[in-house]
């Protein structure tokens, strides 16, 4: 059993699945497999150094257990992913109703240790024998269906369909196209201003990758970055992005524009490659872009992949004089311990909290706490996804240092950004 949640673990699942498939073959009924993944795993640290996330996962496990039948097997697959095995099913409708009940119950906020937790879950479903011959196939296809539920807007369930395998095929094709995209000049960087709230001026920008596909038109980084990460292409593409951003920054300085910092997003694979510090240092040297104007943004979930190495690399990168930001802050397992040990310069509050801050008291509390946390560690706080004047006013009241979002400007090509700087 899983030591954290007390649920069954993967190896138990495979045993139970094999037994269920055997029985179904004999008696002619169906077996159902539900793959569940939490969508908005908003973790607020309990303030005492151990992740509040563990307690939330335990509460989720208890909830799942309470919502299923006695002879169902509930499994924690690791992280915030769970599987439910229903060994004896006669109507697929029954399972779809159960999935809907699970989705609805997730969407209800619940209290854990006196805190209101709001998260949603996405579910993918497969049935034996229709959607796979073996346990592994059923699990893989349910996972595929779960991703479809997630990309359909989260908090939903999807039953596996063979078209979903076709989509996997499209991903493979996209990977092949992406391989040649940089050399073919299809990639470019857009720049989005960061505004200092006290001075009301642009003090920096974030460089965001853009891909103009010759056949399919613009493809969002939300769609191609995960493919680049899965295929290892993120290394050459990420190199191209950093190099291009630094060259652009140097060109702006040479053109006599006011100096602004440039933030570049870095994926885990780039941070944990052989010598990330030599790569960054080499790029700065080649391009002549000042180190103190470069900022790298990394998400908590990327750092979590290897905390000790990340801490070490961060220290060396800071030694170069560059700035480091924790991106999408509030969406992962951040603990105070983390913040103390990571040598970072700013926290970037995830746009989902900014988005909900005026309507959801929970989101407002997270934004307020994140800003206070940043300041107590001597870090600067930046809010992303700032779309309205009301957001700006509220963030100024909360003493947030910088804002970034459509209110100021969408990400724009380099020449347009230069115009914004001179305005
Ligand atoms: P991110 O780092 O969280 O970047 C912020 C995203 O929010 C950008 O999406 C930006 O266009 C969008 N955004 C900015 N202001 C607003 C706003 O007011 N409202 C809303 N709704 N959205 C806003 P974009 O450009 O689609 O990029 C998506 C993600 O792709 C980025 O999220 C980042 O994780 C990744 N990405 C982009 N460029 C790179 C890159 O060079 N390397 C890596 N590793 N990842 C990148
Ligand atoms: Ca998740
Ligand atoms: Ca970012
Ligand atoms: Ca972000």
GROMACS .gro file of C-alpha atoms and ligand atoms in nm:
model
  472
    1UNK     CA    1   0.000   0.000   0.000
    2UNK     CA    2   0.095   0.362  -0.055
    3UNK     CA    3   0.253   0.491   0.265
    4UNK     CA    4   0.107   0.840   0.235
    5UNK     CA    5  -0.255   0.765   0.151
    6UNK     CA    6  -0.297   0.404   0.261
    7UNK     CA    7  -0.446   0.325  -0.079
    8UNK     CA    8  -0.336   0.032  -0.294
    9UNK     CA    9  -0.021   0.087  -0.501
   10UNK     CA   10   0.072   0.013  -0.862
   11UNK     CA   11   0.180  -0.346  -0.817
   12UNK     CA   12  -0.142  -0.429  -0.631
   13UNK     CA   13  -0.333  -0.266  -0.916
   14UNK     CA   14  -0.170  -0.494  -1.173
   15UNK     CA   15  -0.256  -0.803  -0.968
   16UNK     CA   16  -0.617  -0.694  -0.918
   17UNK     CA   17  -0.650  -0.600  -1.285
   18UNK     CA   18  -0.523  -0.938  -1.402
   19UNK     CA   19  -0.770  -1.112  -1.170
   20UNK     CA   20  -1.058  -0.887  -1.284
   21UNK     CA   21  -0.978  -0.949  -1.652
   22UNK     CA   22  -0.971  -1.324  -1.590
   23UNK     CA   23  -1.311  -1.316  -1.418
   24UNK     CA   24  -1.462  -1.092  -1.687
   25UNK     CA   25  -1.348  -1.330  -1.958
   26UNK     CA   26  -1.518  -1.618  -1.778
   27UNK     CA   27  -1.844  -1.443  -1.691
   28UNK     CA   28  -1.879  -1.200  -1.983
   29UNK     CA   29  -1.914  -0.877  -1.782
   30UNK     CA   30  -1.704  -0.560  -1.822
   31UNK     CA   31  -1.417  -0.420  -1.615
   32UNK     CA   32  -1.386  -0.042  -1.576
   33UNK     CA   33  -1.072   0.157  -1.508
   34UNK     CA   34  -1.083   0.525  -1.409
   35UNK     CA   35  -0.767   0.734  -1.425
   36UNK     CA   36  -0.800   1.045  -1.207
   37UNK     CA   37  -0.565   1.341  -1.199
   38UNK     CA   38  -0.609   1.651  -0.985
   39UNK     CA   39  -0.612   1.970  -1.193
   40UNK     CA   40  -0.570   2.260  -0.957
   41UNK     CA   41  -0.354   2.118  -0.688
   42UNK     CA   42  -0.323   2.449  -0.511
   43UNK     CA   43  -0.088   2.392  -0.230
   44UNK     CA   44  -0.059   2.633   0.052
   45UNK     CA   45   0.219   2.549   0.284
   46UNK     CA   46   0.115   2.504   0.643
   47UNK     CA   47   0.387   2.742   0.746
   48UNK     CA   48   0.575   2.481   0.948
   49UNK     CA   49   0.791   2.337   0.674
   50UNK     CA   50   0.606   2.021   0.580
   51UNK     CA   51   0.393   2.024   0.270
   52UNK     CA   52   0.030   2.088   0.326
   53UNK     CA   53  -0.008   1.892   0.003
   54UNK     CA   54   0.039   1.561   0.185
   55UNK     CA   55  -0.257   1.634   0.408
   56UNK     CA   56  -0.466   1.729   0.107
   57UNK     CA   57  -0.374   1.408  -0.073
   58UNK     CA   58  -0.476   1.208   0.233
   59UNK     CA   59  -0.810   1.387   0.241
   60UNK     CA   60  -0.859   1.317  -0.130
   61UNK     CA   61  -0.780   0.951  -0.071
   62UNK     CA   62  -1.042   0.930   0.205
   63UNK     CA   63  -1.293   1.101  -0.021
   64UNK     CA   64  -1.230   0.862  -0.308
   65UNK     CA   65  -1.259   0.563  -0.080
   66UNK     CA   66  -1.593   0.692   0.051
   67UNK     CA   67  -1.736   0.747  -0.295
   68UNK     CA   68  -1.670   0.408  -0.453
   69UNK     CA   69  -1.811   0.058  -0.395
   70UNK     CA   70  -1.666  -0.185  -0.148
   71UNK     CA   71  -1.514  -0.418  -0.407
   72UNK     CA   72  -1.355  -0.136  -0.611
   73UNK     CA   73  -0.979  -0.096  -0.579
   74UNK     CA   74  -0.852   0.261  -0.527
   75UNK     CA   75  -0.488   0.316  -0.613
   76UNK     CA   76  -0.247   0.605  -0.582
   77UNK     CA   77  -0.026   0.604  -0.893
   78UNK     CA   78   0.210   0.865  -0.749
   79UNK     CA   79   0.190   1.243  -0.743
   80UNK     CA   80  -0.172   1.353  -0.759
   81UNK     CA   81  -0.283   1.070  -0.986
   82UNK     CA   82  -0.524   0.799  -0.876
   83UNK     CA   83  -0.686   0.496  -1.037
   84UNK     CA   84  -1.013   0.324  -0.953
   85UNK     CA   85  -1.068  -0.032  -1.069
   86UNK     CA   86  -1.428  -0.154  -1.080
   87UNK     CA   87  -1.401  -0.528  -1.140
   88UNK     CA   88  -1.761  -0.608  -1.229
   89UNK     CA   89  -1.961  -0.376  -1.455
   90UNK     CA   90  -2.275  -0.453  -1.654
   91UNK     CA   91  -2.366  -0.106  -1.785
   92UNK     CA   92  -2.111   0.155  -1.898
   93UNK     CA   93  -2.366   0.421  -1.797
   94UNK     CA   94  -2.321   0.326  -1.432
   95UNK     CA   95  -1.952   0.407  -1.454
   96UNK     CA   96  -2.012   0.734  -1.635
   97UNK     CA   97  -2.253   0.832  -1.357
   98UNK     CA   98  -1.994   0.742  -1.098
   99UNK     CA   99  -1.732   0.950  -1.285
  100UNK     CA  100  -1.968   1.247  -1.289
  101UNK     CA  101  -2.028   1.206  -0.915
  102UNK     CA  102  -1.651   1.204  -0.858
  103UNK     CA  103  -1.597   1.513  -1.073
  104UNK     CA  104  -1.878   1.696  -0.890
  105UNK     CA  105  -1.748   1.599  -0.550
  106UNK     CA  106  -1.397   1.718  -0.639
  107UNK     CA  107  -1.531   2.053  -0.746
  108UNK     CA  108  -1.680   2.114  -0.400
  109UNK     CA  109  -1.431   2.295  -0.178
  110UNK     CA  110  -1.352   2.107   0.140
  111UNK     CA  111  -1.185   2.182   0.469
  112UNK     CA  112  -0.848   2.040   0.560
  113UNK     CA  113  -0.692   2.140   0.891
  114UNK     CA  114  -0.914   2.445   0.907
  115UNK     CA  115  -0.838   2.555   0.551
  116UNK     CA  116  -1.066   2.569   0.254
  117UNK     CA  117  -0.918   2.364  -0.029
  118UNK     CA  118  -1.047   2.398  -0.380
  119UNK     CA  119  -0.931   2.159  -0.647
  120UNK     CA  120  -1.083   1.981  -0.942
  121UNK     CA  121  -1.010   1.644  -1.097
  122UNK     CA  122  -1.009   1.512  -1.453
  123UNK     CA  123  -1.097   1.151  -1.528
  124UNK     CA  124  -1.027   0.914  -1.817
  125UNK     CA  125  -1.218   0.585  -1.845
  126UNK     CA  126  -1.151   0.253  -2.021
  127UNK     CA  127  -1.352  -0.070  -2.027
  128UNK     CA  128  -1.227  -0.422  -2.069
  129UNK     CA  129  -1.252  -0.579  -2.325
  130UNK     CA  130  -1.350  -0.286  -2.548
  131UNK     CA  131  -1.055  -0.050  -2.487
  132UNK     CA  132  -0.763  -0.284  -2.438
  133UNK     CA  133  -0.661  -0.647  -2.406
  134UNK     CA  134  -0.421  -0.610  -2.117
  135UNK     CA  135  -0.405  -0.417  -1.792
  136UNK     CA  136  -0.121  -0.201  -1.923
  137UNK     CA  137  -0.320  -0.110  -2.233
  138UNK     CA  138  -0.625  -0.021  -2.023
  139UNK     CA  139  -0.414   0.202  -1.799
  140UNK     CA  140  -0.237   0.375  -2.091
  141UNK     CA  141  -0.561   0.438  -2.277
  142UNK     CA  142  -0.738   0.565  -1.964
  143UNK     CA  143  -0.446   0.802  -1.915
  144UNK     CA  144  -0.486   0.921  -2.276
  145UNK     CA  145  -0.858   0.980  -2.213
  146UNK     CA  146  -0.773   1.169  -1.891
  147UNK     CA  147  -0.552   1.409  -2.089
  148UNK     CA  148  -0.843   1.472  -2.321
  149UNK     CA  149  -1.065   1.553  -2.023
  150UNK     CA  150  -0.799   1.796  -1.900
  151UNK     CA  151  -0.754   1.971  -2.230
  152UNK     CA  152  -1.132   1.994  -2.269
  153UNK     CA  153  -1.122   2.244  -1.985
  154UNK     CA  154  -1.059   2.029  -1.677
  155UNK     CA  155  -1.305   1.907  -1.416
  156UNK     CA  156  -1.454   1.658  -1.662
  157UNK     CA  157  -1.442   1.292  -1.757
  158UNK     CA  158  -1.386   1.128  -2.095
  159UNK     CA  159  -1.436   0.769  -2.205
  160UNK     CA  160  -1.149   0.644  -2.422
  161UNK     CA  161  -1.210   0.656  -2.798
  162UNK     CA  162  -0.980   0.526  -3.075
  163UNK     CA  163  -0.952   0.883  -3.215
  164UNK     CA  164  -0.749   0.967  -2.909
  165UNK     CA  165  -0.478   0.739  -3.043
  166UNK     CA  166  -0.490   0.939  -3.366
  167UNK     CA  167  -0.416   1.248  -3.163
  168UNK     CA  168  -0.106   1.076  -3.029
  169UNK     CA  169  -0.012   1.031  -3.395
  170UNK     CA  170  -0.055   1.406  -3.451
  171UNK     CA  171   0.180   1.470  -3.163
  172UNK     CA  172   0.442   1.256  -3.334
  173UNK     CA  173   0.399   1.454  -3.654
  174UNK     CA  174   0.427   1.780  -3.462
  175UNK     CA  175   0.751   1.657  -3.311
  176UNK     CA  176   0.894   1.590  -3.656
  177UNK     CA  177   0.796   1.940  -3.774
  178UNK     CA  178   0.931   2.099  -3.458
  179UNK     CA  179   1.268   1.934  -3.520
  180UNK     CA  180   1.334   2.159  -3.819
  181UNK     CA  181   1.140   2.464  -3.703
  182UNK     CA  182   1.429   2.670  -3.562
  183UNK     CA  183   1.655   2.629  -3.868
  184UNK     CA  184   1.359   2.701  -4.095
  185UNK     CA  185   1.309   3.034  -3.917
  186UNK     CA  186   0.960   2.940  -3.797
  187UNK     CA  187   1.036   3.016  -3.431
  188UNK     CA  188   1.043   3.369  -3.294
  189UNK     CA  189   1.026   3.541  -2.958
  190UNK     CA  190   0.747   3.766  -2.839
  191UNK     CA  191   0.817   4.006  -2.553
  192UNK     CA  192   0.567   4.100  -2.283
  193UNK     CA  193   0.639   4.402  -2.061
  194UNK     CA  194   0.673   4.384  -1.684
  195UNK     CA  195   0.571   4.705  -1.514
  196UNK     CA  196   0.698   4.838  -1.183
  197UNK     CA  197   0.388   4.939  -0.984
  198UNK     CA  198   0.556   5.219  -0.785
  199UNK     CA  199   0.723   5.389  -1.077
  200UNK     CA  200   0.460   5.291  -1.334
  201UNK     CA  201   0.729   5.217  -1.592
  202UNK     CA  202   0.838   4.914  -1.792
  203UNK     CA  203   1.140   4.771  -1.615
  204UNK     CA  204   1.158   4.435  -1.786
  205UNK     CA  205   0.997   4.182  -2.013
  206UNK     CA  206   0.939   3.811  -2.053
  207UNK     CA  207   1.048   3.641  -2.375
  208UNK     CA  208   0.786   3.392  -2.496
  209UNK     CA  209   0.837   3.143  -2.777
  210UNK     CA  210   0.619   3.156  -3.085
  211UNK     CA  211   0.597   2.899  -3.365
  212UNK     CA  212   0.451   2.987  -3.704
  213UNK     CA  213   0.386   2.651  -3.866
  214UNK     CA  214   0.389   2.674  -4.248
  215UNK     CA  215   0.074   2.458  -4.278
  216UNK     CA  216  -0.110   2.493  -3.947
  217UNK     CA  217  -0.037   2.859  -3.871
  218UNK     CA  218   0.059   2.980  -3.522
  219UNK     CA  219   0.093   2.699  -3.267
  220UNK     CA  220   0.076   2.787  -2.898
  221UNK     CA  221   0.373   2.709  -2.672
  222UNK     CA  222   0.121   2.540  -2.444
  223UNK     CA  223   0.090   2.280  -2.721
  224UNK     CA  224   0.447   2.251  -2.846
  225UNK     CA  225   0.658   2.301  -2.532
  226UNK     CA  226   0.533   1.973  -2.374
  227UNK     CA  227   0.622   1.793  -2.698
  228UNK     CA  228   0.963   1.959  -2.700
  229UNK     CA  229   1.011   1.852  -2.338
  230UNK     CA  230   0.906   1.492  -2.398
  231UNK     CA  231   1.128   1.456  -2.703
  232UNK     CA  232   1.440   1.628  -2.573
  233UNK     CA  233   1.400   1.900  -2.838
  234UNK     CA  234   1.366   2.152  -2.555
  235UNK     CA  235   1.747   2.157  -2.526
  236UNK     CA  236   1.826   2.297  -2.875
  237UNK     CA  237   1.507   2.508  -2.876
  238UNK     CA  238   1.580   2.645  -2.529
  239UNK     CA  239   1.934   2.728  -2.637
  240UNK     CA  240   1.798   2.913  -2.935
  241UNK     CA  241   1.554   3.106  -2.713
  242UNK     CA  242   1.816   3.217  -2.460
  243UNK     CA  243   2.065   3.313  -2.730
  244UNK     CA  244   1.802   3.506  -2.927
  245UNK     CA  245   1.671   3.687  -2.617
  246UNK     CA  246   2.022   3.792  -2.514
  247UNK     CA  247   2.108   3.911  -2.867
  248UNK     CA  248   1.786   4.111  -2.877
  249UNK     CA  249   1.861   4.263  -2.537
  250UNK     CA  250   2.210   4.361  -2.653
  251UNK     CA  251   2.065   4.516  -2.970
  252UNK     CA  252   1.819   4.725  -2.764
  253UNK     CA  253   2.102   4.851  -2.543
  254UNK     CA  254   2.313   4.933  -2.849
  255UNK     CA  255   2.019   5.123  -2.995
  256UNK     CA  256   2.019   5.340  -2.682
  257UNK     CA  257   1.694   5.213  -2.535
  258UNK     CA  258   1.653   5.225  -2.155
  259UNK     CA  259   1.796   4.905  -2.004
  260UNK     CA  260   1.531   4.645  -1.921
  261UNK     CA  261   1.567   4.297  -1.779
  262UNK     CA  262   1.472   4.003  -1.999
  263UNK     CA  263   1.321   3.690  -1.847
  264UNK     CA  264   1.355   3.358  -2.026
  265UNK     CA  265   1.163   3.042  -1.934
  266UNK     CA  266   1.371   2.734  -1.859
  267UNK     CA  267   1.248   2.375  -1.850
  268UNK     CA  268   1.367   2.111  -1.605
  269UNK     CA  269   1.569   1.928  -1.872
  270UNK     CA  270   1.769   2.246  -1.932
  271UNK     CA  271   1.835   2.298  -1.562
  272UNK     CA  272   1.951   1.940  -1.513
  273UNK     CA  273   2.159   1.911  -1.832
  274UNK     CA  274   2.531   1.847  -1.802
  275UNK     CA  275   2.658   2.199  -1.741
  276UNK     CA  276   2.375   2.453  -1.731
  277UNK     CA  277   2.596   2.719  -1.572
  278UNK     CA  278   2.858   2.701  -1.848
  279UNK     CA  279   2.581   2.723  -2.106
  280UNK     CA  280   2.430   3.038  -1.953
  281UNK     CA  281   2.770   3.197  -1.891
  282UNK     CA  282   2.878   3.117  -2.249
  283UNK     CA  283   2.562   3.271  -2.392
  284UNK     CA  284   2.610   3.591  -2.191
  285UNK     CA  285   2.970   3.615  -2.306
  286UNK     CA  286   2.894   3.546  -2.673
  287UNK     CA  287   2.609   3.794  -2.689
  288UNK     CA  288   2.753   4.063  -2.461
  289UNK     CA  289   2.424   4.090  -2.270
  290UNK     CA  290   2.481   4.203  -1.908
  291UNK     CA  291   2.421   3.926  -1.655
  292UNK     CA  292   2.229   4.151  -1.418
  293UNK     CA  293   1.965   4.211  -1.684
  294UNK     CA  294   1.900   3.840  -1.742
  295UNK     CA  295   1.636   3.656  -1.542
  296UNK     CA  296   1.546   3.288  -1.568
  297UNK     CA  297   1.197   3.165  -1.477
  298UNK     CA  298   1.145   2.812  -1.347
  299UNK     CA  299   0.829   2.655  -1.212
  300UNK     CA  300   0.815   2.483  -0.876
  301UNK     CA  301   0.725   2.152  -1.032
  302UNK     CA  302   1.043   2.165  -1.242
  303UNK     CA  303   1.256   2.236  -0.934
  304UNK     CA  304   1.086   1.955  -0.746
  305UNK     CA  305   1.227   1.697  -0.988
  306UNK     CA  306   1.564   1.716  -0.816
  307UNK     CA  307   1.567   1.964  -0.532
  308UNK     CA  308   1.928   1.922  -0.419
  309UNK     CA  309   2.073   1.963  -0.769
  310UNK     CA  310   1.842   2.256  -0.838
  311UNK     CA  311   1.957   2.433  -0.521
  312UNK     CA  312   2.319   2.384  -0.624
  313UNK     CA  313   2.266   2.503  -0.983
  314UNK     CA  314   2.071   2.805  -0.857
  315UNK     CA  315   2.356   2.905  -0.631
  316UNK     CA  316   2.602   2.889  -0.920
  317UNK     CA  317   2.369   3.076  -1.155
  318UNK     CA  318   2.324   3.349  -0.896
  319UNK     CA  319   2.703   3.362  -0.880
  320UNK     CA  320   2.698   3.476  -1.243
  321UNK     CA  321   2.490   3.774  -1.132
  322UNK     CA  322   2.166   3.677  -1.304
  323UNK     CA  323   1.820   3.689  -1.145
  324UNK     CA  324   1.604   3.381  -1.082
  325UNK     CA  325   1.227   3.366  -1.047
  326UNK     CA  326   0.994   3.092  -0.931
  327UNK     CA  327   0.719   3.085  -1.194
  328UNK     CA  328   0.354   2.984  -1.147
  329UNK     CA  329   0.403   3.028  -0.774
  330UNK     CA  330   0.128   2.869  -0.565
  331UNK     CA  331   0.049   2.583  -0.801
  332UNK     CA  332   0.307   2.332  -0.679
  333UNK     CA  333   0.449   2.206  -0.355
  334UNK     CA  334   0.614   2.521  -0.231
  335UNK     CA  335   0.723   2.513   0.126
  336UNK     CA  336   0.893   2.775   0.335
  337UNK     CA  337   1.189   2.543   0.356
  338UNK     CA  338   1.211   2.556  -0.024
  339UNK     CA  339   1.215   2.931  -0.033
  340UNK     CA  340   1.479   2.948   0.235
  341UNK     CA  341   1.712   2.712   0.052
  342UNK     CA  342   1.664   2.832  -0.306
  343UNK     CA  343   1.861   3.141  -0.392
  344UNK     CA  344   1.592   3.319  -0.595
  345UNK     CA  345   1.519   3.686  -0.650
  346UNK     CA  346   1.146   3.689  -0.723
  347UNK     CA  347   0.820   3.502  -0.695
  348UNK     CA  348   0.584   3.508  -0.986
  349UNK     CA  349   0.227   3.461  -0.870
  350UNK     CA  350   0.036   3.231  -1.101
  351UNK     CA  351  -0.226   3.395  -1.317
  352UNK     CA  352  -0.500   3.158  -1.199
  353UNK     CA  353  -0.489   3.327  -0.856
  354UNK     CA  354  -0.480   3.676  -1.005
  355UNK     CA  355  -0.773   3.578  -1.222
  356UNK     CA  356  -0.979   3.464  -0.924
  357UNK     CA  357  -0.853   3.720  -0.674
  358UNK     CA  358  -1.146   3.963  -0.699
  359UNK     CA  359  -1.418   3.697  -0.681
  360UNK     CA  360  -1.270   3.411  -0.477
  361UNK     CA  361  -1.162   3.490  -0.120
  362UNK     CA  362  -0.933   3.183  -0.130
  363UNK     CA  363  -0.746   3.317  -0.433
  364UNK     CA  364  -0.718   3.663  -0.280
  365UNK     CA  365  -0.571   3.508   0.034
  366UNK     CA  366  -0.312   3.321  -0.171
  367UNK     CA  367  -0.210   3.636  -0.359
  368UNK     CA  368  -0.181   3.832  -0.034
  369UNK     CA  369   0.016   3.553   0.135
  370UNK     CA  370   0.250   3.508  -0.162
  371UNK     CA  371   0.334   3.879  -0.170
  372UNK     CA  372   0.395   3.884   0.207
  373UNK     CA  373   0.604   3.569   0.179
  374UNK     CA  374   0.816   3.716  -0.102
  375UNK     CA  375   0.880   4.033   0.097
  376UNK     CA  376   0.966   3.849   0.417
  377UNK     CA  377   1.235   3.663   0.221
  378UNK     CA  378   1.358   3.985   0.062
  379UNK     CA  379   1.225   3.879  -0.281
  380UNK     CA  380   1.027   4.083  -0.524
  381UNK     CA  381   0.670   3.979  -0.605
  382UNK     CA  382   0.532   3.988  -0.956
  383UNK     CA  383   0.176   3.907  -1.059
  384UNK     CA  384   0.108   3.763  -1.403
  385UNK     CA  385  -0.217   3.761  -1.597
  386UNK     CA  386  -0.315   4.112  -1.489
  387UNK     CA  387  -0.601   4.195  -1.721
  388UNK     CA  388  -0.801   4.474  -1.559
  389UNK     CA  389  -0.758   4.805  -1.384
  390UNK     CA  390  -0.930   4.649  -1.080
  391UNK     CA  391  -0.656   4.384  -1.064
  392UNK     CA  392  -0.390   4.652  -1.082
  393UNK     CA  393  -0.551   4.858  -0.806
  394UNK     CA  394  -0.586   4.557  -0.578
  395UNK     CA  395  -0.226   4.444  -0.641
  396UNK     CA  396  -0.096   4.792  -0.569
  397UNK     CA  397  -0.284   4.791  -0.239
  398UNK     CA  398  -0.127   4.455  -0.158
  399UNK     CA  399   0.217   4.610  -0.230
  400UNK     CA  400   0.297   4.381  -0.518
  401UNK     CA  401   0.617   4.501  -0.689
  402UNK     CA  402   0.551   4.430  -1.056
  403UNK     CA  403   0.269   4.331  -1.285
  404UNK     CA  404   0.254   4.161  -1.623
  405UNK     CA  405  -0.053   4.101  -1.834
  406UNK     CA  406  -0.287   4.204  -2.110
  407UNK     CA  407  -0.375   4.524  -1.920
  408UNK     CA  408  -0.028   4.655  -2.003
  409UNK     CA  409   0.028   4.467  -2.328
  410UNK     CA  410   0.004   4.127  -2.491
  411UNK     CA  411   0.335   3.964  -2.581
  412UNK     CA  412   0.452   4.152  -2.894
  413UNK     CA  413   0.733   4.126  -3.153
  414UNK     CA  414   1.067   4.287  -3.063
  415UNK     CA  415   1.016   4.606  -3.267
  416UNK     CA  416   0.676   4.669  -3.109
  417UNK     CA  417   0.825   4.615  -2.765
  418UNK     CA  418   1.088   4.880  -2.843
  419UNK     CA  419   0.805   5.122  -2.927
  420UNK     CA  420   0.637   5.046  -2.594
  421UNK     CA  421   0.966   5.120  -2.418
  422UNK     CA  422   0.994   5.462  -2.577
  423UNK     CA  423   0.634   5.560  -2.517
  424LIG     P1  424   0.420   3.122  -1.859
  424LIG     O1  425   0.566   3.122  -1.834
  424LIG     O2  426   0.332   3.116  -1.740
  424LIG     O3  427   0.393   3.252  -1.946
  424LIG     C1  428   0.285   3.338  -1.926
  424LIG     C2  429   0.174   3.306  -2.021
  424LIG     O4  430   0.062   3.387  -1.986
  424LIG     C3  431   0.205   3.339  -2.166
  424LIG     O5  432   0.140   3.242  -2.245
  424LIG     C4  433   0.139   3.474  -2.183
  424LIG     O6  434   0.108   3.502  -2.317
  424LIG     C5  435   0.017   3.455  -2.100
  424LIG     N1  436  -0.039   3.581  -2.054
  424LIG     C6  437   0.028   3.696  -2.032
  424LIG     N2  438  -0.055   3.791  -1.986
  424LIG     C7  439  -0.177   3.735  -1.977
  424LIG     C8  440  -0.305   3.783  -1.934
  424LIG     O7  441  -0.323   3.899  -1.895
  424LIG     N3  442  -0.408   3.697  -1.938
  424LIG     C9  443  -0.392   3.568  -1.981
  424LIG     N4  444  -0.500   3.490  -1.983
  424LIG     N5  445  -0.274   3.519  -2.021
  424LIG    C10  446  -0.167   3.601  -2.019
  424LIG     P2  447   0.211   3.179  -2.372
  424LIG     O8  448   0.293   3.281  -2.442
  424LIG     O9  449   0.104   3.108  -2.447
  424LIG    O10  450   0.311   3.076  -2.307
  424LIG    C11  451   0.263   2.965  -2.241
  424LIG    C12  452   0.370   2.892  -2.166
  424LIG    O11  453   0.465   2.833  -2.255
  424LIG    C13  454   0.452   2.980  -2.074
  424LIG    O12  455   0.378   3.002  -1.956
  424LIG    C14  456   0.575   2.894  -2.054
  424LIG    O13  457   0.550   2.797  -1.955
  424LIG    C15  458   0.587   2.824  -2.187
  424LIG     N6  459   0.694   2.888  -2.266
  424LIG    C16  460   0.686   2.996  -2.348
  424LIG     N7  461   0.807   3.024  -2.399
  424LIG    C17  462   0.894   2.933  -2.349
  424LIG    C18  463   1.036   2.909  -2.363
  424LIG    O14  464   1.111   2.981  -2.431
  424LIG     N8  465   1.089   2.802  -2.295
  424LIG    C19  466   1.012   2.723  -2.216
  424LIG     N9  467   1.071   2.621  -2.151
  424LIG    N10  468   0.879   2.743  -2.199
  424LIG    C20  469   0.822   2.847  -2.264
  425LIG    CA1  470  -0.215   1.703  -1.166
  426LIG    CA1  471   0.711   3.237  -1.731
  427LIG    CA1  472   0.325   3.151  -1.527
   0.00000   0.00000   0.00000
